[in-house]
MMTF fields as JSON, N, C-alpha, C and O atoms, coordinates in Angstrom:
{
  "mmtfVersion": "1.0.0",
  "mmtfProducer": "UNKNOWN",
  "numBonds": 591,
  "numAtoms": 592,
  "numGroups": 148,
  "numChains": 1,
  "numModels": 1,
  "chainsPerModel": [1],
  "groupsPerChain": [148],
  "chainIdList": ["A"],
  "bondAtomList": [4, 2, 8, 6, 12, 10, 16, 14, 20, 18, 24, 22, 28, 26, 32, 30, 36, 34, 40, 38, 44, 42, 48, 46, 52, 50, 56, 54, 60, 58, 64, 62, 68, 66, 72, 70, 76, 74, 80, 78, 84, 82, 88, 86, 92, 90, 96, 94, 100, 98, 104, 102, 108, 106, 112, 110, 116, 114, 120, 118, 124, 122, 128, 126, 132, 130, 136, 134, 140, 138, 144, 142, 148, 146, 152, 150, 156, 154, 160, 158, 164, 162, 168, 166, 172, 170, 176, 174, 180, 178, 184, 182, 188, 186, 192, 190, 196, 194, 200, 198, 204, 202, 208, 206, 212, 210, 216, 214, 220, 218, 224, 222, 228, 226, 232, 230, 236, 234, 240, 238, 244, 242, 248, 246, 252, 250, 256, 254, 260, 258, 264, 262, 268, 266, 272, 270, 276, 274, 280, 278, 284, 282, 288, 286, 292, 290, 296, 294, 300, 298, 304, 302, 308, 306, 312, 310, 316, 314, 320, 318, 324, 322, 328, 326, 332, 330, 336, 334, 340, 338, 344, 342, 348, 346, 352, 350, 356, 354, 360, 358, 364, 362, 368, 366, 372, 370, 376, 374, 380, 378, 384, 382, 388, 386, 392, 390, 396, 394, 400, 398, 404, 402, 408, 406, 412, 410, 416, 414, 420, 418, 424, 422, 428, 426, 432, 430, 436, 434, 440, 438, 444, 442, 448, 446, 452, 450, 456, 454, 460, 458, 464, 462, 468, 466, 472, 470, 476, 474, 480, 478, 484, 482, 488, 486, 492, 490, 496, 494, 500, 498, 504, 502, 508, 506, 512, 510, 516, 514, 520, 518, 524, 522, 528, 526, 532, 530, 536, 534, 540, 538, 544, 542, 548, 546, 552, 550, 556, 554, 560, 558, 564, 562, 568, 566, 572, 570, 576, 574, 580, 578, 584, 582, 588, 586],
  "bondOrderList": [1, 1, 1, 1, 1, 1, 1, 1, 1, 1, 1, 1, 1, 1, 1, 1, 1, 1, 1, 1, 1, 1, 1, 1, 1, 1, 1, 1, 1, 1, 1, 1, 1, 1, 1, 1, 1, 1, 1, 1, 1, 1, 1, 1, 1, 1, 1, 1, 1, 1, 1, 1, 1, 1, 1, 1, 1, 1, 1, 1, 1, 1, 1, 1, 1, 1, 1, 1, 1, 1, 1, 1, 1, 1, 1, 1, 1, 1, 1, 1, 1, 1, 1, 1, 1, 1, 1, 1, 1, 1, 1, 1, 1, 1, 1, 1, 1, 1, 1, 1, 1, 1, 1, 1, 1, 1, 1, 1, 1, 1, 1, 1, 1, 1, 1, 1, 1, 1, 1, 1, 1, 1, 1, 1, 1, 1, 1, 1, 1, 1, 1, 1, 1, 1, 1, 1, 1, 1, 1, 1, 1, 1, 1, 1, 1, 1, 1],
  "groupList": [{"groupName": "UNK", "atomNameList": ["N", "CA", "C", "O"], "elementList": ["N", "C", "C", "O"], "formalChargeList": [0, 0, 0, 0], "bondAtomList": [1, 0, 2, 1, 3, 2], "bondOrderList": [1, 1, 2], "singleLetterCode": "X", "chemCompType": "L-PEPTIDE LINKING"}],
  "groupTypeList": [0, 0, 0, 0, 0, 0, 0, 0, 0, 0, 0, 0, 0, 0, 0, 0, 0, 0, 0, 0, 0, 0, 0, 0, 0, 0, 0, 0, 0, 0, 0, 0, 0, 0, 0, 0, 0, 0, 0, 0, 0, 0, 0, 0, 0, 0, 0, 0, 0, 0, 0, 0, 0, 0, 0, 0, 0, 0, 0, 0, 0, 0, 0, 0, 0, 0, 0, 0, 0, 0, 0, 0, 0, 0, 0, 0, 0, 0, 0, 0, 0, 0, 0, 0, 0, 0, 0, 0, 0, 0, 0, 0, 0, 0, 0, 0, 0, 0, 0, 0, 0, 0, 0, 0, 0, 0, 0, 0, 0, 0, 0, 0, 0, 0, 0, 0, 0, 0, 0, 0, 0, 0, 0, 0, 0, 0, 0, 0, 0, 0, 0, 0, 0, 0, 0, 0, 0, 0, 0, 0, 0, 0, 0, 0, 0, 0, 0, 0],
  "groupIdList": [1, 2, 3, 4, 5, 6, 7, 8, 9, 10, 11, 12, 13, 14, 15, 16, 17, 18, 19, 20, 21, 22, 23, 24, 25, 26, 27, 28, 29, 30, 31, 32, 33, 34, 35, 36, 37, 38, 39, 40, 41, 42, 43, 44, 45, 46, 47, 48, 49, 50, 51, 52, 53, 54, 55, 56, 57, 58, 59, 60, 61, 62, 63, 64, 65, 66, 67, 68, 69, 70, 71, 72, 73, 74, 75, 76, 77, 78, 79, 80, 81, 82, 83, 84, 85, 86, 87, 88, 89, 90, 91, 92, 93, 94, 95, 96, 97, 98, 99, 100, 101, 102, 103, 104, 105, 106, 107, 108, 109, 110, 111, 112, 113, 114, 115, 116, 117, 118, 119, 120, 121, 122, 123, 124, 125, 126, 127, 128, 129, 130, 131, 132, 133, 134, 135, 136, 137, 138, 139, 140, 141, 142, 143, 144, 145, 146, 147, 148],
  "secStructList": [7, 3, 3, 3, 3, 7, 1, 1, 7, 3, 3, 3, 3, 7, 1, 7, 3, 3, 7, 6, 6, 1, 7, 7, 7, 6, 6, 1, 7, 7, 3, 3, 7, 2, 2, 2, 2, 2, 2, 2, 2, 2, 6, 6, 7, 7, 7, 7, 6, 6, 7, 7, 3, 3, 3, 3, 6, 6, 7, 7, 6, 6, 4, 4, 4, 4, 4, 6, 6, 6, 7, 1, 3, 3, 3, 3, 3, 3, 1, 1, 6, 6, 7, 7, 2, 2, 2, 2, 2, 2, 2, 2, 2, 2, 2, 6, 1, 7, 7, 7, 1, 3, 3, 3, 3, 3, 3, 1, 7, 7, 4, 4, 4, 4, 4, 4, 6, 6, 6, 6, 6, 7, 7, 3, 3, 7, 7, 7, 6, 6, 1, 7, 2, 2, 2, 2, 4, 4, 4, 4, 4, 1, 7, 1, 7, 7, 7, 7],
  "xCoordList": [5.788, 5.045, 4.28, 3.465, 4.695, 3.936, 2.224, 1.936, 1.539, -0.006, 0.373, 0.961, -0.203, 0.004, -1.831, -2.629, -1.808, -3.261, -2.705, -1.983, -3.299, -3.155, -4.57, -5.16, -4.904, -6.19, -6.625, -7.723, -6.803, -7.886, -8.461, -9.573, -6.95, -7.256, -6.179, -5.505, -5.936, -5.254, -4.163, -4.289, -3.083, -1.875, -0.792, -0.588, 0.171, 1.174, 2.413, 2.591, 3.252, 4.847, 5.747, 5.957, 6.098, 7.234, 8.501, 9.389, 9.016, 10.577, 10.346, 9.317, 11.602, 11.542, 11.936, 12.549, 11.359, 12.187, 13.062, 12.629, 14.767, 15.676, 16.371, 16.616, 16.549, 17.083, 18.877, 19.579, 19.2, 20.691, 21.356, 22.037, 21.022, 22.635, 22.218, 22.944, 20.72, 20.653, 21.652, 21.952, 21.883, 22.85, 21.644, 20.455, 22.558, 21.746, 22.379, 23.288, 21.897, 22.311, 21.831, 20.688, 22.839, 22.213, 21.489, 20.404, 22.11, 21.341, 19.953, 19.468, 18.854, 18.386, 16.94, 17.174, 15.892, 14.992, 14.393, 13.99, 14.383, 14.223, 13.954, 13.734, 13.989, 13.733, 14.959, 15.455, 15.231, 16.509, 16.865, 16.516, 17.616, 17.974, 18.571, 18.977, 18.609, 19.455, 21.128, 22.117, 21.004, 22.582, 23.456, 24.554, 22.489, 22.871, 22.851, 23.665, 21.52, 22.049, 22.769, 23.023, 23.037, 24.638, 25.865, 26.787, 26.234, 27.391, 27.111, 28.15, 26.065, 25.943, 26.881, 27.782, 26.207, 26.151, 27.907, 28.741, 28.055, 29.555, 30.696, 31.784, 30.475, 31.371, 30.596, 30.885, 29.652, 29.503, 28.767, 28.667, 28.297, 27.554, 26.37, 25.826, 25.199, 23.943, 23.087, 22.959, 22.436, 21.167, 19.992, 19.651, 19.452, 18.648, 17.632, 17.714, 17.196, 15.672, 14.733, 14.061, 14.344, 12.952, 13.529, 12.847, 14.777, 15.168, 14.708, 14.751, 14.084, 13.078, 14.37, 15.519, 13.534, 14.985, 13.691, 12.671, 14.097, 13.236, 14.386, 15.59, 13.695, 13.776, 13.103, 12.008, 13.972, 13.933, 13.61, 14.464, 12.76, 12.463, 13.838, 13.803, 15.176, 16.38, 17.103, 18.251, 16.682, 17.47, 17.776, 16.977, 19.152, 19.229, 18.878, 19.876, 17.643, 17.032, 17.259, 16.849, 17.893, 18.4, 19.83, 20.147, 20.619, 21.755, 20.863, 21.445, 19.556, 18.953, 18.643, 18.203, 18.778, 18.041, 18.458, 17.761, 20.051, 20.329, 19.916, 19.816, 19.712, 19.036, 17.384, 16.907, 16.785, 15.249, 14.894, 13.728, 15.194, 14.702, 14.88, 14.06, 16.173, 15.593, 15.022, 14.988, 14.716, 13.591, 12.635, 12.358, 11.661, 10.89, 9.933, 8.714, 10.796, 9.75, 10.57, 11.635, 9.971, 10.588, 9.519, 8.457, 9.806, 9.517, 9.583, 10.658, 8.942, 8.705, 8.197, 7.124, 9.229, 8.754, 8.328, 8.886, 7.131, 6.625, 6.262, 5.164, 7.788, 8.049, 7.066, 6.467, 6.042, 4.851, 4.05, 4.4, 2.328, 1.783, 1.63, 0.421, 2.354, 2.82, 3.483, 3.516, 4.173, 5.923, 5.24, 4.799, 5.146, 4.496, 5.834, 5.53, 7.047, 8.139, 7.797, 8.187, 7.203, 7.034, 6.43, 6.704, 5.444, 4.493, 5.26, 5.081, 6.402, 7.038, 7.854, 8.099, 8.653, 9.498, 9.076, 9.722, 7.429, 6.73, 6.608, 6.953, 6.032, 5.403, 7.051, 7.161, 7.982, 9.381, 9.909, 10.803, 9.751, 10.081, 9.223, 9.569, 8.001, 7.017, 6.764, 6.104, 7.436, 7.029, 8.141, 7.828, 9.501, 10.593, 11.273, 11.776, 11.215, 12.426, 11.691, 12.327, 10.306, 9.597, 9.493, 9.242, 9.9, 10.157, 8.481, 7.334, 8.977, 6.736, 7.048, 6.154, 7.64, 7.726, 7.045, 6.796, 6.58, 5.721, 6.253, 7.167, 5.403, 6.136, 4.825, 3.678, 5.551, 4.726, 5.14, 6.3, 4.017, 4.527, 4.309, 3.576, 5.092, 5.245, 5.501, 6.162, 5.049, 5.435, 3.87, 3.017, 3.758, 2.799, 1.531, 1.841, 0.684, 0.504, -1.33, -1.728, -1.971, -3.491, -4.433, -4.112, -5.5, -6.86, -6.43, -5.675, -7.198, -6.87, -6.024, -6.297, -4.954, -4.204, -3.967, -3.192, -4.408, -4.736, -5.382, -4.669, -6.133, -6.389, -5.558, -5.476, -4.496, -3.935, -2.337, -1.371, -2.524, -0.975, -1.086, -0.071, -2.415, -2.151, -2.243, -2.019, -2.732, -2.687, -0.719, -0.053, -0.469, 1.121, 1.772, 2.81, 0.873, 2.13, 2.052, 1.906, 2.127, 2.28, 0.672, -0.532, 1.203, 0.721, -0.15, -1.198, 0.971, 0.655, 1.182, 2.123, 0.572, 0.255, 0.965, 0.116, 1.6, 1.833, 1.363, 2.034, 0.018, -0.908, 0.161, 1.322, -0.47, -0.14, -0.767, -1.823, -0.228, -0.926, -2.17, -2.737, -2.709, -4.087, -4.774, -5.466, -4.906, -5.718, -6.399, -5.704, -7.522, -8.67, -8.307, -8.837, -7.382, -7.678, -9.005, -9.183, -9.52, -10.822, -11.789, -12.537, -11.654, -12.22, -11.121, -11.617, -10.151, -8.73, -9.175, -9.194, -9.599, -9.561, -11.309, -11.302, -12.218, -12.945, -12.574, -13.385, -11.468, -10.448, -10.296, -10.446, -10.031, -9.656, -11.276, -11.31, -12.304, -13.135, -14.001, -15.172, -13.487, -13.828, -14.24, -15.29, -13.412, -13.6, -14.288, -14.17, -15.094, -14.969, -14.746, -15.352, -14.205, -13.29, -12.106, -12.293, -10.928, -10.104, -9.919, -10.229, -9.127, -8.875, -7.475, -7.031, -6.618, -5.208, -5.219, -4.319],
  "yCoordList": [1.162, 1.889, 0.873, 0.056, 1.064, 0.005, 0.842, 2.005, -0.281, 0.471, 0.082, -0.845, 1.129, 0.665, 1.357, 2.151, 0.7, 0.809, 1.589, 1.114, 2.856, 3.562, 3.121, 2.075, 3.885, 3.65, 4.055, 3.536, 5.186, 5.889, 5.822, 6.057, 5.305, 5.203, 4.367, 3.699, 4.319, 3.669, 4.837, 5.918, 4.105, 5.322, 4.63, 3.53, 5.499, 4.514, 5.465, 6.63, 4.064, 4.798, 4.849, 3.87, 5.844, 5.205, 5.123, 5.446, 4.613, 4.34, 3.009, 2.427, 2.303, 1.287, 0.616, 1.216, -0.912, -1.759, -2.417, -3.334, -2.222, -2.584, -4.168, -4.167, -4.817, -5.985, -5.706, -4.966, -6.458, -6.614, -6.366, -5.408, -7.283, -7.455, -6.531, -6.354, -5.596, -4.494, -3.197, -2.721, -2.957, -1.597, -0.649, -0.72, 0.619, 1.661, 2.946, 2.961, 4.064, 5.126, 5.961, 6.389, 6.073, 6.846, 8.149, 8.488, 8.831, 10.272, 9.675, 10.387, 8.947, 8.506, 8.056, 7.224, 8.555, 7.487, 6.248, 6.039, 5.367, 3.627, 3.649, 4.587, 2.164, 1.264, 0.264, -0.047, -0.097, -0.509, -1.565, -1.437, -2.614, -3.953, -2.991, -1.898, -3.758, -2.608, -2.959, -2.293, -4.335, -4.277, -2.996, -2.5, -2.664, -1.395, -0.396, 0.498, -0.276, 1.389, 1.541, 2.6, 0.414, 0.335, 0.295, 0.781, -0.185, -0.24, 1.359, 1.966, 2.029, 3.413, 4.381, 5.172, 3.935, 4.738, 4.462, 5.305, 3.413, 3.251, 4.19, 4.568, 4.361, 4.658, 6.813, 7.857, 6.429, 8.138, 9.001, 10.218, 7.895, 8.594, 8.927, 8.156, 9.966, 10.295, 10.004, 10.41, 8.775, 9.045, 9.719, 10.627, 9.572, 10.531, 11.068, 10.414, 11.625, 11.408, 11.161, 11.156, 10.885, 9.9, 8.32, 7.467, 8.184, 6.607, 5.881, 6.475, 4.208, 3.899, 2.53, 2.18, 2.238, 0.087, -0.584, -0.217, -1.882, -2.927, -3.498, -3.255, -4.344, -5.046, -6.545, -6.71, -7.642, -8.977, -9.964, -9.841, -10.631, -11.13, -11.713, -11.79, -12.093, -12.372, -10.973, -11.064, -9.719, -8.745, -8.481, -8.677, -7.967, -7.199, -5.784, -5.066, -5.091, -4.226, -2.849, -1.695, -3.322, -2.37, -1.358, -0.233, -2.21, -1.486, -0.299, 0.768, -0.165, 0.963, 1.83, 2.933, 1.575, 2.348, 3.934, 4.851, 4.066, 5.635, 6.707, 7.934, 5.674, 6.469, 6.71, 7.137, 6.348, 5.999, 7.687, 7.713, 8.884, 10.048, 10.457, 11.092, 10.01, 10.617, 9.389, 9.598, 8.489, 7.379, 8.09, 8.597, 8.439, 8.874, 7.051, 6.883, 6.217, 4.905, 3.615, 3.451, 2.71, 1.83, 0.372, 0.192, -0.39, -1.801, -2.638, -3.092, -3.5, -5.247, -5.897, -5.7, -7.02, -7.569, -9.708, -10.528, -9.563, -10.909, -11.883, -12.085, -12.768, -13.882, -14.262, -13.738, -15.311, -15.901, -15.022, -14.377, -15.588, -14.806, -15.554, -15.776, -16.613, -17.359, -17.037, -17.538, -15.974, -15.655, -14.43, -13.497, -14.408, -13.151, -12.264, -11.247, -12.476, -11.413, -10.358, -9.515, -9.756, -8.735, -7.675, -6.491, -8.564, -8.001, -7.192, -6.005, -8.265, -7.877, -7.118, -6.566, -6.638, -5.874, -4.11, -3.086, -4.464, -2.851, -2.564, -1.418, -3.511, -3.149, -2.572, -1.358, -3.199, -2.603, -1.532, -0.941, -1.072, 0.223, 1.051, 2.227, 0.798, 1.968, 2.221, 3.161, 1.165, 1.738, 1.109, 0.759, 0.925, 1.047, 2.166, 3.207, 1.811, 3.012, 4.59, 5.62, 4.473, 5.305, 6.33, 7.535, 5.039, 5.667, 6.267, 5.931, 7.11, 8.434, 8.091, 8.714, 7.597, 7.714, 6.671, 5.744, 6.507, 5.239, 4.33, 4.208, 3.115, 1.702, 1.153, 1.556, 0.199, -0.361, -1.772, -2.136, -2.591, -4.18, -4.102, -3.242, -5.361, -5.697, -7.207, -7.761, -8.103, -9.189, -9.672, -9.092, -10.939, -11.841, -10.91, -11.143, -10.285, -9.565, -9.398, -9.033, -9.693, -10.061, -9.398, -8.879, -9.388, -8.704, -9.059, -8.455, -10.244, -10.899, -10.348, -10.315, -9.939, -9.068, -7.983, -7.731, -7.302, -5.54, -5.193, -4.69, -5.383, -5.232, -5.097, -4.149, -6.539, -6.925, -6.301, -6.38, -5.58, -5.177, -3.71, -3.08, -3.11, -2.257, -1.639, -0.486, -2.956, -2.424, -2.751, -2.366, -3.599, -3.33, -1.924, -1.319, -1.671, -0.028, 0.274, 1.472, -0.845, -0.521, 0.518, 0.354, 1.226, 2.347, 2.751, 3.394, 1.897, 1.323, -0.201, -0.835, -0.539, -1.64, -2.334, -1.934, -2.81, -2.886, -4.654, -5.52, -4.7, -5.579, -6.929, -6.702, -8.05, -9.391, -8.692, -8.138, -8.564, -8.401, -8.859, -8.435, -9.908, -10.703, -10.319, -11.283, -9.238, -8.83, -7.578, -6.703, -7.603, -6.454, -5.473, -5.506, -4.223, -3.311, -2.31, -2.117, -1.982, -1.771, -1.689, -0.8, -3.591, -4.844, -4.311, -3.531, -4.489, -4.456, -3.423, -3.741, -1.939, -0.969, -1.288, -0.531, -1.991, -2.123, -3.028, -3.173, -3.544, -4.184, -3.612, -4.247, -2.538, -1.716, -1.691, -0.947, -2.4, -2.154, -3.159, -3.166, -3.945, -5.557, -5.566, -6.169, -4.77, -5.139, -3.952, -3.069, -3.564, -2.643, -2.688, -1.892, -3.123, -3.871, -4.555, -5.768, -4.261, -5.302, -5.336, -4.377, -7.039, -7.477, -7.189, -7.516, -6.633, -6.611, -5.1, -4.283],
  "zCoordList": [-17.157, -16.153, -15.306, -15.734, -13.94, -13.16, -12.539, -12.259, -12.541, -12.163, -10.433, -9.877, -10.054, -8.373, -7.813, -8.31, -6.848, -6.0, -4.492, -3.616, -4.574, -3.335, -2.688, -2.96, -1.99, -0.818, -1.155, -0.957, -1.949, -2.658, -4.156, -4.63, -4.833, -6.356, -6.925, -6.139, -8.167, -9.238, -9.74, -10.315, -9.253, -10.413, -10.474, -9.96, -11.332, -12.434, -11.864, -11.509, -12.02, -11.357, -12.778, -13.494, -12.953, -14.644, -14.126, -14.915, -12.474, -12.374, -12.659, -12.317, -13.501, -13.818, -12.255, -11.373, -12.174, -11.162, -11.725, -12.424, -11.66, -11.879, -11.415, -10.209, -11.752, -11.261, -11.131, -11.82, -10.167, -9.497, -11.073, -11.441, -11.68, -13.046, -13.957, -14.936, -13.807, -14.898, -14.671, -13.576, -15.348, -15.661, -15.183, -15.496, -13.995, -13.606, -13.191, -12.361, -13.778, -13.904, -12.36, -12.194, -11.406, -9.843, -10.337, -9.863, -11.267, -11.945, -12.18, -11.301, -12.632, -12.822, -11.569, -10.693, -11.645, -10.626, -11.122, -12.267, -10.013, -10.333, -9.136, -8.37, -8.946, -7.838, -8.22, -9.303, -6.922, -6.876, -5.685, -4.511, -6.223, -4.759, -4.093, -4.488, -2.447, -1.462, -1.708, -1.402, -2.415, -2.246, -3.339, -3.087, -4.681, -5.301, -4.743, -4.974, -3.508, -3.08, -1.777, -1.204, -1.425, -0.269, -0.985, -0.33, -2.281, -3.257, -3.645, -3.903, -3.719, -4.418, -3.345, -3.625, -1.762, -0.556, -0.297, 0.034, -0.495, -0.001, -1.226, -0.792, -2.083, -3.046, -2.957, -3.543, -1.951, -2.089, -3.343, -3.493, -4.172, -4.566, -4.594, -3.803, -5.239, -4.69, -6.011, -7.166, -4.868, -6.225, -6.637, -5.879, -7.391, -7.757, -6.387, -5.347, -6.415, -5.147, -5.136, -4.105, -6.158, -6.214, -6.634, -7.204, -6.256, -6.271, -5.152, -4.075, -5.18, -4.616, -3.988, -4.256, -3.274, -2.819, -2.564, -1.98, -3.287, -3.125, -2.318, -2.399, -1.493, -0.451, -0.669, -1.206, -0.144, -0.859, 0.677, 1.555, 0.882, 2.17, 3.507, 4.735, 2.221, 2.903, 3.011, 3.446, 2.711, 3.133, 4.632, 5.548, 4.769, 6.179, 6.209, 6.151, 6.29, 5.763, 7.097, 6.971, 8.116, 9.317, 8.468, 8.855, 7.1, 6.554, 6.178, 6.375, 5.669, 4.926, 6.029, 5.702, 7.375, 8.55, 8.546, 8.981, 7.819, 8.269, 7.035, 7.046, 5.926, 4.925, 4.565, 3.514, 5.622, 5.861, 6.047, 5.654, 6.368, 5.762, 4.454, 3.791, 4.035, 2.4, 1.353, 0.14, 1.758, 0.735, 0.753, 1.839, -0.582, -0.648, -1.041, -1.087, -1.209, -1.29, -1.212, -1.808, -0.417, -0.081, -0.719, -0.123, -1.665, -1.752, -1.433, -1.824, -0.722, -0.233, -1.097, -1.666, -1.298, -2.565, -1.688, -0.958, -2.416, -2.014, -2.866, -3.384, -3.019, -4.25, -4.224, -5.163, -3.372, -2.921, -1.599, -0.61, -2.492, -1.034, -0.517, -0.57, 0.381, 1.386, 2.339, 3.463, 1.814, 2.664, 3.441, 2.769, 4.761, 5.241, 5.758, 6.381, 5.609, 6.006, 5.525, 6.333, 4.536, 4.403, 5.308, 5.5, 5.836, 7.004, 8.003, 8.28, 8.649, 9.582, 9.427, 10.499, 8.366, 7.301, 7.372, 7.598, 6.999, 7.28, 8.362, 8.649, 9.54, 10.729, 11.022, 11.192, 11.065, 11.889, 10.969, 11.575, 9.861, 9.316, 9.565, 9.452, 9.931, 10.535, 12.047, 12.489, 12.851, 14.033, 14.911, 16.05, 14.448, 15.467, 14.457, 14.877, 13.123, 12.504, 12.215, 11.994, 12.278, 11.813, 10.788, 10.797, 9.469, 8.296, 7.82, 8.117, 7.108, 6.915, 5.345, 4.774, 4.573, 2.923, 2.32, 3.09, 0.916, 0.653, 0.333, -0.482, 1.331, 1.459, 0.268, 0.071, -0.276, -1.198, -1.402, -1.591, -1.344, -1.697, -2.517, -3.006, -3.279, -4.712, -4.991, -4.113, -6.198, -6.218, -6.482, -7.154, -5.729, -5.414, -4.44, -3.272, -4.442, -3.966, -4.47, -5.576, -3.571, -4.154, -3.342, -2.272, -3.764, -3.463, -1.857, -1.095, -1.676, -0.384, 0.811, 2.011, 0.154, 1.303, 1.593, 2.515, 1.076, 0.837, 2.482, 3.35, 2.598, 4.286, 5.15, 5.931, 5.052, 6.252, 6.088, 6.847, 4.618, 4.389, 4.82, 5.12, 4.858, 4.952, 6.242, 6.61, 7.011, 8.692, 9.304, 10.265, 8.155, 9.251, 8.393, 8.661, 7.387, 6.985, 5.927, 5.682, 4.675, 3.573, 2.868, 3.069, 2.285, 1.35, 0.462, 0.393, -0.531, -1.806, -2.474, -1.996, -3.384, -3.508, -5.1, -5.896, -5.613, -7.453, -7.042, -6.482, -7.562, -7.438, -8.459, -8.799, -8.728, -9.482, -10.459, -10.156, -11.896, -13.365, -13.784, -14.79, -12.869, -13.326, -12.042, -11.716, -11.073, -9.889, -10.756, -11.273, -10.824, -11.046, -10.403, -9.293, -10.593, -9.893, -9.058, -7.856, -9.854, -9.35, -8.755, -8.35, -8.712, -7.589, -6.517, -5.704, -6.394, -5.428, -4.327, -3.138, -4.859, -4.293, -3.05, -2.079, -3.098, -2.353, -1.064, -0.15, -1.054, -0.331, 1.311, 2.354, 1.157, 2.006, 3.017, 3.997, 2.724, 3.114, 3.319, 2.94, 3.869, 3.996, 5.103, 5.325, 6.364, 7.654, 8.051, 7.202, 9.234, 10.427, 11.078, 11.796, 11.464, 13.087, 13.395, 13.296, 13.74, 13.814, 15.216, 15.923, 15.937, 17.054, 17.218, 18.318, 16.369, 17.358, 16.52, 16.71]
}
């Protein structure tokens, strides 16, 4: 069960996040690489609906564009919080594709950026294992003002 940080509180997802070479049942909700749910989509079959796609900073993440109404959740995953593709990843699924379902980063993912992730889109949050949730959630409230 992953703990995730919404804007308002602390709650727990029980779809597992699946890796590429794990065995996965489409009947089933998870989270899932996009290259599994384009191998799912191509062969026609349906996965569950609360099945989630993580998304990997080298994805071509425009293949997921025609299935962006029925995601009920989409993952950005950020190997290092160095790598800001993610940023740009949400801002263009929220406001050229105008996906409405919860985007959530995942990975490397710290107090520190909770602000700035959540002005390009993202949601919710499945924090680094050693980030204080708690602490995390006053995050959102760092600034009153932003310039762009």
């Amino acid at each position: 069960m992953t703990r995730i940080l919404r804007l308002d509180r602390i709650d727990y997802d029980p779809r597992p996040l699946l890796a590429d070479e794990d065995g996965a049942d489409p009947g089933q909700p998870a989270i899932v690489g996009l290259a599994r749910w384009l191998l799912w989509r191509s062969a026609g079959l349906q996965p569950h609906p609360d099945t989630g796609v993580l998304l990997q900073p080298d994805d071509d993440f425009e293949a997921l564009v025609p299935d962006l109404p029925r995601l009920s959740l989409i993952a950005v995953n950020f190997p290092v919080f160095t790598d800001g593709r993610g940023y740009s990843t949400a801002r263009l699924l929220r406001e050229r594709h105008g996906y409405r379902g919860e985007l959530r980063a995942v990975g490397d993912v710290l107090r520190d950026q909770l602000y700035f992730l959540r002005r390009c889109g993202f949601d919710a949050f499945a924090l680094r294992a050693d980030q204080d949730a708690e602490a995390a959630l006053r995050a959102f409230d760092d600034y009153s003002v932003s310039y762009q």
